[in-house]
Amino acid sequence: PPQCTLGNTQQGEDMLKSLIKNGEETPEPLRAQVTGTLPAWLQGTLIRNGPGLFSVGDSEYNHWFDGSSLIHSFTFSNGEVFYKSKFLKSDTYKRNIKANRIIVSEFGTMIYPDPCKNIFSRAFTHLCNVIPDFTDNNLINIVRYGEDYYASSEVNYINQINPVTLETVSRVNYRNHIALNLATAHPHYDDEGNTYNMGTAILGLGRPKYVIFKVPASTSDAEQKKPALRKVQQVCSVPFRSLLFPSYFHSFGMTENYIVFVEQPFKLDIVRLATAYFRGVNWGSCLKYDKDDITLFHLINRKTGKAVSTRFYGDALVVFHHINAYEEDGHVVFDLISYENTNLYDMFYLQNMRRENDDFIQSNKTFSPPTCQRFVLPLHIHKDCPTGSNLVTLGDTTARAELQADGSVFCRPDMLFKGLELPGINYKFNGKKYRYFYGSRVEWSPHPNKIAKVDVQTRTHVEWQQEGCYPSEPVFVASPGAVEEDDGVILSSVISTDSKISPFMLVLDAKTMQEVARASIDANVHMDLHVGGASPWSW
């Protein structure tokens, strides 16, 4: 179980309750009060996304992940920091605000027709839900296709935003460009600026499949009137191993030559999804974890689209975030954060978040803490290798890949670190051998109260923390011309339960994890999920 201790229990309770308060827009740039010294080279805008509106009128969402997207930005310019935030003006948001109540279903909240409507209107609504048309409340991340920025979640809709003004530009439907029903909000970007992403094709011609696709860097329209997705290219597809139970995936790995896809036994039940509306359950309940199943590891050559024929597999696990992946001496190494169950999602139901802190901890003793693990897959297997032998020949890991009698390979991970989520790296090392990753420490609850830097070479870590403060996902920004991997700063938006401490943007020296500056903001800043960077920062 996680360490269920906290210096101040009241702070934990205040934190839980503050997370589910409706956020507010700060539409005009607000100058922050900077203490310390910002690096002169730190110029650009950090954009963050997350749930910020949990009730409309007298109606309320059931789950924290359902809240309407509130996008906020921190612009660094000549030693100053300016803050701004705006709600994503999605179709979902506009419809809810116009009706003054929640009328669009979300992942954890199923909405039914107003009983005051006539029978024909209600019947039409029921028919439309035979095949659900998902919300476009894109609250998870900010992704880049070409030179365009989009608020994204995991459905077929994304919303383009202006990274300077935070205005919502237009809604784009993946299905108008590629046959997808779901897509991740965690794409990868290569050195040329091309974007790689994955999605799930449930409905359409042919067998249901996972689809890997690429959006070229040069696809943007100069006048921004045409979506970047118009030049999308399918790299390959992978059929479901179970026709009606596709694996859920939140992210994937990418090396110089390969896509790493983890087909986990955390699955979407398509029949339950199609009938959820009529059975009176939410879409989140259609995800099920089969602890007795296995996990498959797929390697797909991202240049040829061909999958490695070896069947790699391991024990059951749940994974949301990959850390990094790379190739070394005939192996593919990939690091991810795994769980032993799916209880993490249940903890974020608002009814659970409203509990007193001691009750919250007691009721979530079965919470599986996140574990950072390393898997190693050998690319070349000699026919004369004895069954049961370890095929991993790298000297810096205890990960194993054991040859089975049928030619498949059973993979056992190397444990890197426990109790860290929302990982980030120096993205210049994405797909390359690396040494450091950063993340949010998760000890007593799913809400982070520390930032950690992990050294995977020495297996040590360094932390930043301040009493009563809760930092968001750390973001690494490299110094200009940096050679060393950790030459740069860490940025994190921090909120506090102490009324004397205003929300602030924290700037840490990435080498030492010591604070170099903070920019305090006289505004209501919400806890967010993920991040995007606007020029000149790279991804």
Coordinates of C-alpha atoms in Angstrom, one line a residue:
P1 CA 0.0 0.0 0.0
P2 CA 1.1 3.6 -0.4
Q3 CA 2.5 5.6 2.5
C4 CA -0.7 7.0 4.0
T5 CA 0.8 9.7 6.0
L6 CA 0.6 13.5 5.8
G7 CA 2.1 16.2 7.9
N8 CA -1.1 18.0 8.2
T9 CA -4.4 16.0 7.7
Q10 CA -6.4 19.2 7.3
Q11 CA -4.2 20.2 4.3
G12 CA -5.1 16.9 2.6
E13 CA -8.8 17.5 3.1
D14 CA -8.5 21.1 1.9
M15 CA -6.6 19.9 -1.2
L16 CA -9.2 17.3 -2.1
K17 CA -12.0 19.8 -1.8
S18 CA -10.2 22.6 -3.7
L19 CA -9.7 20.3 -6.7
I20 CA -13.4 20.1 -7.3
K21 CA -14.3 23.8 -7.1
N22 CA -15.2 25.5 -10.3
G23 CA -12.3 27.4 -11.9
E24 CA -12.4 30.9 -13.3
E25 CA -11.1 32.4 -16.4
T26 CA -8.3 35.0 -16.4
P27 CA -8.8 36.1 -20.1
E28 CA -6.4 39.1 -20.0
P29 CA -2.6 38.6 -19.3
L30 CA -1.9 39.0 -15.6
R31 CA 1.7 39.9 -14.6
A32 CA 3.0 37.6 -11.9
Q33 CA 5.2 38.7 -9.0
V34 CA 8.6 37.1 -9.6
T35 CA 11.0 36.3 -6.7
G36 CA 14.4 35.0 -7.4
T37 CA 16.0 35.3 -10.9
L38 CA 14.6 33.8 -14.0
P39 CA 17.2 32.6 -16.6
A40 CA 17.6 35.3 -19.3
W41 CA 17.2 32.6 -22.0
L42 CA 13.8 31.4 -20.6
Q43 CA 11.5 32.9 -23.3
G44 CA 8.3 31.2 -24.5
T45 CA 4.9 30.0 -23.4
L46 CA 3.9 27.0 -21.4
I47 CA 0.3 25.8 -22.0
R48 CA -1.5 23.5 -19.6
N49 CA -4.8 21.7 -19.8
G50 CA -7.1 20.1 -17.3
P51 CA -10.6 19.9 -15.8
G52 CA -11.8 23.2 -14.4
L53 CA -15.6 23.3 -14.3
F54 CA -17.4 20.6 -12.4
S55 CA -21.0 21.9 -12.2
V56 CA -23.3 23.9 -14.5
G57 CA -26.5 25.3 -13.0
D58 CA -27.8 22.7 -10.5
S59 CA -26.2 19.8 -12.3
E60 CA -22.8 18.3 -11.4
Y61 CA -20.3 15.8 -12.9
N62 CA -19.6 12.5 -11.2
H63 CA -15.9 12.3 -11.9
W64 CA -12.9 14.7 -11.8
F65 CA -11.9 13.7 -15.3
D66 CA -15.3 14.9 -16.6
G67 CA -14.8 18.5 -15.7
S68 CA -14.8 21.0 -18.6
S69 CA -11.4 21.9 -20.0
L70 CA -9.8 25.0 -18.6
I71 CA -6.6 25.9 -20.5
H72 CA -4.0 28.2 -19.0
S73 CA -0.7 29.6 -20.1
F74 CA 2.4 31.0 -18.5
T75 CA 4.4 33.3 -20.8
F76 CA 8.0 34.0 -20.0
S77 CA 9.3 37.2 -21.5
N78 CA 12.4 39.2 -20.5
G79 CA 12.4 38.2 -16.9
E80 CA 8.7 38.5 -16.4
V81 CA 5.8 36.0 -16.3
F82 CA 2.3 36.6 -17.5
Y83 CA -0.6 34.3 -16.7
K84 CA -3.8 33.7 -18.7
S85 CA -6.6 31.1 -18.7
K86 CA -9.7 30.4 -20.7
F87 CA -12.3 27.6 -20.9
L88 CA -12.1 25.6 -24.1
K89 CA -15.1 26.7 -26.1
S90 CA -16.0 23.2 -27.2
D91 CA -19.4 22.3 -28.6
T92 CA -19.9 20.5 -25.3
Y93 CA -19.1 23.5 -23.2
K94 CA -21.3 25.8 -25.3
R95 CA -24.3 23.4 -25.2
N96 CA -24.0 23.0 -21.4
I97 CA -23.7 26.7 -20.8
K98 CA -26.6 27.6 -23.1
A99 CA -28.9 25.0 -21.3
N100 CA -27.5 26.0 -17.9
R101 CA -27.1 22.4 -17.0
I102 CA -25.0 19.4 -18.1
I103 CA -26.6 17.9 -21.2
V104 CA -23.6 16.1 -22.8
S105 CA -22.4 12.8 -21.3
E106 CA -18.8 12.4 -20.2
F107 CA -16.6 9.4 -19.3
G108 CA -17.9 9.1 -15.7
T109 CA -21.3 10.9 -16.1
M110 CA -24.1 9.6 -18.3
I111 CA -26.8 12.2 -19.1
Y112 CA -30.4 11.5 -20.1
P113 CA -33.0 13.6 -21.9
D114 CA -34.8 16.3 -20.0
P115 CA -38.1 14.6 -18.9
C116 CA -39.8 17.9 -19.8
K117 CA -39.1 17.3 -23.5
N118 CA -41.7 15.7 -25.7
I119 CA -41.7 11.9 -26.4
F120 CA -40.4 12.4 -30.0
S121 CA -37.3 14.4 -28.8
R122 CA -36.6 11.8 -26.1
A123 CA -36.9 8.9 -28.5
F124 CA -34.5 10.6 -31.0
T125 CA -32.0 11.0 -28.2
H126 CA -32.2 7.3 -27.3
L127 CA -31.7 6.3 -30.9
C128 CA -28.6 8.5 -31.2
N129 CA -27.0 6.7 -28.3
V130 CA -27.1 3.3 -30.0
I131 CA -23.7 4.3 -31.3
P132 CA -22.3 6.9 -28.9
D133 CA -21.1 10.2 -30.2
F134 CA -18.5 11.2 -27.7
T135 CA -18.0 14.6 -26.1
D136 CA -15.5 17.0 -27.5
N137 CA -14.5 18.2 -24.0
N138 CA -10.7 17.9 -24.7
L139 CA -9.3 18.2 -21.2
I140 CA -6.2 15.9 -21.2
N141 CA -3.4 17.5 -23.1
I142 CA -2.2 20.0 -25.8
V143 CA -0.8 18.3 -28.9
R144 CA 0.8 19.6 -32.0
Y145 CA 0.1 18.6 -35.6
G146 CA 2.2 20.5 -38.1
E147 CA 2.3 24.0 -36.6
D148 CA -1.2 23.8 -35.2
Y149 CA -2.0 23.2 -31.5
Y150 CA -5.0 21.2 -30.4
A151 CA -6.7 20.5 -27.0
S152 CA -7.0 16.7 -27.0
S153 CA -8.5 13.9 -25.0
E154 CA -9.0 10.3 -26.1
V155 CA -12.0 10.6 -28.5
N156 CA -12.4 11.3 -32.2
Y157 CA -12.7 15.0 -31.7
I158 CA -9.9 17.5 -31.0
N159 CA -10.2 21.3 -30.8
Q160 CA -7.7 23.6 -32.4
I161 CA -6.6 26.5 -30.1
N162 CA -4.6 29.7 -30.7
P163 CA -1.6 29.2 -28.4
V164 CA -1.2 33.0 -27.9
T165 CA -4.8 34.0 -27.1
L166 CA -6.0 30.6 -26.0
E167 CA -9.1 31.1 -28.1
T168 CA -10.8 28.0 -29.5
V169 CA -10.4 28.1 -33.3
S170 CA -12.3 25.1 -34.6
R171 CA -13.3 21.5 -33.9
V172 CA -11.7 18.7 -36.0
N173 CA -13.0 15.1 -36.3
Y174 CA -10.3 12.5 -36.8
R175 CA -12.9 10.4 -38.7
N176 CA -13.0 12.9 -41.5
H177 CA -9.4 12.1 -42.2
I178 CA -8.7 8.6 -40.9
A179 CA -11.0 5.8 -39.6
L180 CA -10.6 6.2 -35.9
N181 CA -13.1 6.2 -33.0
L182 CA -10.5 6.8 -30.3
A183 CA -7.0 8.4 -30.3
T184 CA -4.4 9.1 -27.6
A185 CA -3.6 12.5 -26.2
H186 CA 0.1 11.6 -25.9
P187 CA 1.7 11.6 -29.4
H188 CA 5.4 11.6 -30.2
Y189 CA 7.5 14.0 -32.3
D190 CA 10.6 13.1 -34.2
D191 CA 13.6 15.3 -34.9
E192 CA 12.0 16.6 -38.1
G193 CA 8.9 17.7 -36.3
N194 CA 6.6 14.9 -37.6
T195 CA 3.9 13.7 -35.2
Y196 CA 3.2 10.0 -34.6
N197 CA 0.1 8.9 -32.8
M198 CA -2.1 5.9 -32.2
G199 CA -5.8 5.3 -32.2
T200 CA -8.5 2.6 -32.1
A201 CA -10.7 1.8 -35.1
I202 CA -13.8 0.0 -33.7
L203 CA -16.4 0.7 -36.5
G204 CA -15.9 0.7 -40.2
L205 CA -14.7 -1.6 -43.0
G206 CA -12.5 -4.6 -42.0
R207 CA -11.6 -6.1 -38.7
P208 CA -11.3 -3.7 -35.7
K209 CA -7.7 -2.7 -35.1
Y210 CA -5.2 -0.3 -33.5
V211 CA -3.9 2.2 -36.0
I212 CA -0.5 4.0 -35.9
F213 CA -0.4 7.2 -38.0
K214 CA 1.9 10.1 -38.9
V215 CA 1.2 13.7 -39.5
P216 CA 4.0 15.4 -41.5
A217 CA 5.7 18.5 -40.0
S218 CA 5.0 20.5 -43.2
T219 CA 1.3 19.9 -43.3
S220 CA 0.0 23.2 -41.8
D221 CA -2.0 25.6 -43.9
A222 CA -0.4 29.1 -44.0
E223 CA -3.8 30.7 -43.5
Q224 CA -4.8 28.1 -40.9
K225 CA -8.1 27.4 -42.7
K226 CA -7.3 23.7 -43.4
P227 CA -6.7 21.2 -40.6
A228 CA -3.2 19.7 -40.3
L229 CA -4.8 16.2 -40.3
R230 CA -5.7 16.5 -44.0
K231 CA -2.3 15.0 -44.9
V232 CA -2.3 12.2 -42.3
Q233 CA -0.6 9.0 -43.2
Q234 CA -1.3 5.5 -41.8
V235 CA 1.9 3.8 -40.8
C236 CA 0.4 0.4 -40.0
S237 CA -2.4 -1.3 -38.1
V238 CA -2.5 -4.1 -35.5
P239 CA -5.5 -6.3 -35.1
F240 CA -7.2 -6.7 -31.7
R241 CA -6.2 -10.0 -30.1
S242 CA -9.7 -10.1 -28.7
L243 CA -12.3 -9.0 -31.2
L244 CA -14.8 -7.4 -28.7
F245 CA -12.3 -6.4 -26.1
P246 CA -9.6 -3.9 -27.4
S247 CA -6.9 -2.9 -25.0
Y248 CA -7.1 0.6 -23.5
F249 CA -4.0 2.7 -24.0
H250 CA -3.2 6.2 -22.9
S251 CA 0.3 6.5 -24.4
F252 CA 3.0 4.5 -26.3
G253 CA 6.8 4.4 -26.7
M254 CA 8.9 5.4 -29.7
T255 CA 12.6 4.7 -30.5
E256 CA 14.6 5.7 -33.5
N257 CA 13.2 2.8 -35.5
Y258 CA 10.3 1.3 -33.6
I259 CA 6.9 2.0 -32.1
V260 CA 6.4 0.2 -28.7
F261 CA 2.7 -0.6 -28.1
V262 CA 1.7 -2.3 -24.9
E263 CA -1.5 -4.3 -25.4
Q264 CA -2.6 -4.6 -21.7
P265 CA -5.4 -6.6 -20.1
F266 CA -7.1 -3.4 -19.2
K267 CA -9.8 -3.6 -21.8
L268 CA -12.8 -1.8 -23.3
D269 CA -15.9 -4.0 -23.5
I270 CA -17.4 -2.9 -26.8
V271 CA -20.8 -4.6 -26.1
R272 CA -21.1 -2.8 -22.8
L273 CA -20.1 0.4 -24.4
A274 CA -22.8 0.1 -27.1
T275 CA -25.4 -0.6 -24.4
A276 CA -24.2 1.6 -21.6
Y277 CA -26.8 4.3 -22.2
F278 CA -29.7 1.9 -22.1
R279 CA -28.3 0.1 -19.0
G280 CA -27.9 3.4 -17.1
V281 CA -24.1 3.1 -16.6
N282 CA -21.3 5.4 -17.6
W283 CA -18.7 4.8 -20.2
G284 CA -16.0 4.4 -17.6
S285 CA -17.6 1.3 -16.3
C286 CA -17.0 -0.3 -19.7
L287 CA -13.3 -0.6 -19.0
K288 CA -12.4 -3.9 -17.2
Y289 CA -9.1 -5.3 -16.0
D290 CA -8.4 -9.0 -16.3
K291 CA -5.7 -9.7 -13.8
D292 CA -5.4 -13.3 -15.0
D293 CA -4.6 -12.3 -18.6
I294 CA -1.2 -11.5 -20.0
T295 CA 0.3 -8.3 -21.5
L296 CA 1.5 -8.3 -25.1
F297 CA 4.4 -6.1 -26.2
H298 CA 4.3 -5.1 -29.9
L299 CA 7.3 -3.7 -31.8
I300 CA 6.4 -2.0 -35.1
N301 CA 9.1 -0.6 -37.4
R302 CA 7.9 3.0 -37.9
K303 CA 9.6 3.3 -41.2
T304 CA 8.3 0.1 -42.9
G305 CA 5.1 -0.4 -40.8
K306 CA 6.0 -4.1 -40.3
A307 CA 5.8 -5.7 -36.8
V308 CA 8.5 -7.8 -35.3
S309 CA 7.3 -11.4 -35.6
T310 CA 8.5 -12.5 -32.1
R311 CA 5.7 -12.8 -29.6
F312 CA 6.8 -10.8 -26.5
Y313 CA 4.6 -11.0 -23.4
G314 CA 4.6 -10.5 -19.7
D315 CA 2.4 -10.6 -16.6
A316 CA -0.8 -8.6 -16.3
L317 CA -0.3 -4.9 -15.6
V318 CA -2.1 -1.5 -16.0
V319 CA -0.1 1.3 -17.7
F320 CA -1.1 4.9 -18.5
H321 CA 2.2 6.6 -19.1
H322 CA 5.4 5.6 -20.9
I323 CA 8.6 7.3 -19.7
N324 CA 11.0 6.7 -22.6
A325 CA 12.2 4.0 -25.0
Y326 CA 15.5 3.5 -26.9
E327 CA 17.6 0.9 -28.7
E328 CA 20.9 -0.5 -27.4
D329 CA 23.1 -3.4 -28.7
G330 CA 20.3 -5.3 -30.4
H331 CA 17.7 -4.6 -27.7
V332 CA 14.7 -2.3 -27.4
V333 CA 14.5 -0.8 -23.9
F334 CA 11.3 0.9 -22.7
D335 CA 10.4 2.3 -19.4
L336 CA 6.8 2.8 -18.2
I337 CA 4.8 3.3 -15.1
S338 CA 2.6 0.4 -14.1
Y339 CA -0.1 -0.5 -11.6
E340 CA -1.4 -3.7 -10.2
N341 CA -5.1 -2.7 -10.5
T342 CA -7.3 0.1 -11.8
N343 CA -8.4 1.5 -8.4
L344 CA -6.7 4.8 -9.3
Y345 CA -9.6 5.8 -11.6
D346 CA -12.2 5.1 -8.8
M347 CA -10.4 7.5 -6.4
F348 CA -11.3 10.5 -8.6
Y349 CA -15.0 10.2 -8.3
L350 CA -16.2 13.4 -6.7
Q351 CA -18.1 11.6 -4.0
N352 CA -14.8 10.0 -2.9
M353 CA -12.9 13.2 -3.1
R354 CA -15.3 14.9 -0.7
R355 CA -14.6 12.4 2.1
E356 CA -12.6 13.4 5.1
N357 CA -9.0 12.7 4.6
D358 CA -8.7 9.8 7.1
D359 CA -11.8 8.2 5.6
F360 CA -10.4 8.8 2.1
I361 CA -7.1 7.0 2.9
Q362 CA -8.9 4.2 4.8
S363 CA -11.2 3.5 1.9
N364 CA -8.3 3.4 -0.6
K365 CA -5.9 1.1 1.1
T366 CA -6.0 -1.1 -2.0
F367 CA -4.7 1.7 -4.1
S368 CA -1.8 0.3 -6.2
P369 CA 1.1 2.8 -6.1
P370 CA 2.7 3.6 -9.4
T371 CA 5.8 1.6 -10.2
C372 CA 8.4 2.7 -12.8
Q373 CA 9.6 -0.4 -14.6
R374 CA 12.0 -1.2 -17.4
F375 CA 11.4 -3.9 -20.0
V376 CA 14.0 -5.1 -22.4
L377 CA 13.1 -6.9 -25.7
P378 CA 15.9 -8.6 -27.7
L379 CA 15.7 -8.0 -31.4
H380 CA 17.8 -11.0 -32.5
I381 CA 17.1 -14.5 -31.2
H382 CA 19.4 -17.3 -32.1
K383 CA 17.7 -20.6 -32.9
D384 CA 20.2 -22.6 -30.7
C385 CA 19.3 -20.6 -27.5
P386 CA 18.1 -23.0 -24.8
T387 CA 14.5 -22.7 -23.6
G388 CA 14.3 -20.6 -20.4
S389 CA 17.5 -18.7 -21.1
N390 CA 17.7 -15.0 -20.5
L391 CA 18.1 -13.2 -23.8
V392 CA 19.0 -9.8 -22.3
T393 CA 22.7 -9.2 -22.5
L394 CA 22.8 -5.6 -21.3
G395 CA 24.8 -5.1 -18.2
D396 CA 23.0 -2.2 -16.6
T397 CA 19.6 -3.9 -16.0
T398 CA 18.1 -6.9 -14.2
A399 CA 15.2 -7.1 -16.7
R400 CA 14.9 -10.5 -18.3
A401 CA 13.5 -11.9 -21.5
E402 CA 13.1 -15.7 -21.3
L403 CA 12.8 -17.8 -24.4
Q404 CA 9.8 -20.2 -24.3
A405 CA 9.5 -23.6 -26.0
D406 CA 7.1 -22.2 -28.6
G407 CA 9.5 -19.4 -29.6
S408 CA 7.8 -16.7 -27.7
V409 CA 9.6 -14.5 -25.1
F410 CA 8.4 -13.9 -21.6
C411 CA 9.5 -10.6 -20.2
R412 CA 10.2 -9.7 -16.6
P413 CA 10.8 -6.0 -15.7
D414 CA 13.5 -4.2 -13.8
M415 CA 12.0 -2.0 -11.1
L416 CA 13.4 1.6 -11.4
F417 CA 11.4 3.5 -8.8
K418 CA 8.2 3.5 -6.8
G419 CA 5.7 6.2 -6.2
L420 CA 6.0 8.5 -9.2
E421 CA 3.6 9.6 -11.9
L422 CA 3.3 12.1 -14.7
P423 CA 6.8 11.5 -15.9
G424 CA 8.8 13.8 -18.1
I425 CA 12.2 13.8 -19.7
N426 CA 14.5 16.1 -21.6
Y427 CA 12.6 15.5 -24.9
K428 CA 15.8 15.8 -26.9
F429 CA 16.6 12.4 -25.5
N430 CA 13.2 10.9 -26.5
G431 CA 13.9 7.6 -28.3
K432 CA 17.6 7.7 -27.1
K433 CA 19.4 6.3 -24.2
Y434 CA 18.9 8.7 -21.3
R435 CA 19.7 9.0 -17.6
Y436 CA 17.1 11.2 -15.9
F437 CA 13.4 11.5 -15.7
Y438 CA 11.2 13.8 -13.6
G439 CA 7.8 13.3 -12.2
S440 CA 5.2 13.9 -9.5
R441 CA 5.6 12.0 -6.3
V442 CA 2.5 10.0 -5.3
E443 CA 2.7 8.8 -1.7
W444 CA -0.4 9.3 0.4
S445 CA -3.0 9.9 -2.3
P446 CA -3.2 10.4 -6.1
H447 CA -2.5 14.1 -5.6
P448 CA 1.2 14.9 -5.8
N449 CA 2.9 16.9 -3.0
K450 CA 6.5 16.6 -4.3
I451 CA 8.5 16.7 -7.5
A452 CA 11.3 14.1 -8.0
K453 CA 14.3 13.7 -10.3
V454 CA 15.2 10.1 -10.8
D455 CA 18.7 9.0 -11.9
V456 CA 18.2 5.6 -13.7
Q457 CA 21.9 5.0 -13.7
T458 CA 22.5 5.3 -10.0
R459 CA 18.9 4.5 -9.0
T460 CA 18.8 7.5 -6.7
H461 CA 16.5 10.5 -6.6
V462 CA 16.2 14.1 -5.4
E463 CA 13.0 15.8 -4.4
W464 CA 11.5 19.3 -4.1
Q465 CA 8.7 19.9 -1.7
Q466 CA 7.1 22.7 0.3
E467 CA 4.6 22.2 3.1
G468 CA 1.0 22.6 2.0
C469 CA 2.0 22.9 -1.7
Y470 CA 0.9 20.7 -4.6
P471 CA 2.9 20.9 -7.8
S472 CA 1.7 19.9 -11.2
E473 CA 3.5 17.7 -13.8
P474 CA 7.1 18.9 -14.0
V475 CA 8.3 20.1 -17.4
F476 CA 11.9 20.1 -18.5
V477 CA 13.2 23.0 -20.6
A478 CA 16.7 22.7 -21.9
S479 CA 19.2 25.6 -21.8
P480 CA 20.3 26.9 -25.2
G481 CA 23.1 24.9 -26.6
A482 CA 22.9 22.4 -23.7
V483 CA 25.1 19.3 -24.0
E484 CA 24.4 17.6 -20.7
E485 CA 21.0 16.0 -20.3
D486 CA 20.0 17.8 -17.2
D487 CA 21.2 21.2 -18.2
G488 CA 18.0 23.3 -18.0
V489 CA 15.1 24.1 -15.7
I490 CA 12.0 22.4 -14.4
L491 CA 8.7 24.2 -14.6
S492 CA 5.7 23.3 -12.5
S493 CA 2.5 25.1 -11.7
V494 CA 1.9 24.9 -7.9
I495 CA -1.2 25.5 -5.8
S496 CA -1.4 25.6 -2.0
T497 CA -3.9 25.0 0.7
D498 CA -2.3 27.8 2.7
S499 CA -4.2 31.0 2.1
K500 CA -1.0 33.0 2.6
I501 CA 0.6 31.3 -0.4
S502 CA -0.7 32.4 -3.8
P503 CA -0.5 30.0 -6.7
F504 CA 2.9 30.1 -8.4
M505 CA 4.9 28.9 -11.3
L506 CA 8.0 27.2 -9.8
V507 CA 11.3 27.2 -11.6
L508 CA 13.9 24.7 -10.5
D509 CA 17.5 24.1 -11.5
A510 CA 17.2 20.7 -13.2
K511 CA 20.6 19.6 -12.1
T512 CA 20.2 20.3 -8.4
M513 CA 16.4 20.6 -8.0
Q514 CA 16.9 23.8 -6.1
E515 CA 14.5 26.7 -6.6
V516 CA 15.9 29.5 -8.7
A517 CA 12.7 31.5 -9.0
R518 CA 8.9 31.5 -8.6
A519 CA 6.2 33.7 -10.2
S520 CA 3.3 34.2 -7.8
I521 CA -0.1 34.8 -9.4
D522 CA -3.0 36.7 -7.9
A523 CA -5.7 34.6 -9.5
N524 CA -7.6 31.3 -9.1
V525 CA -5.3 28.7 -10.7
H526 CA -6.6 25.1 -11.0
M527 CA -4.7 21.8 -10.8
D528 CA -4.2 20.5 -14.3
L529 CA -3.2 17.3 -16.1
H530 CA -0.8 17.7 -19.0
V531 CA 1.1 20.3 -20.9
G532 CA 2.1 21.7 -24.2
G533 CA 4.8 24.1 -25.2
A534 CA 4.5 26.9 -27.7
S535 CA 7.4 28.2 -29.8
P536 CA 10.3 28.5 -29.3
W537 CA 10.2 25.6 -27.0
S538 CA 10.3 22.2 -28.6
W539 CA 8.4 19.1 -27.4

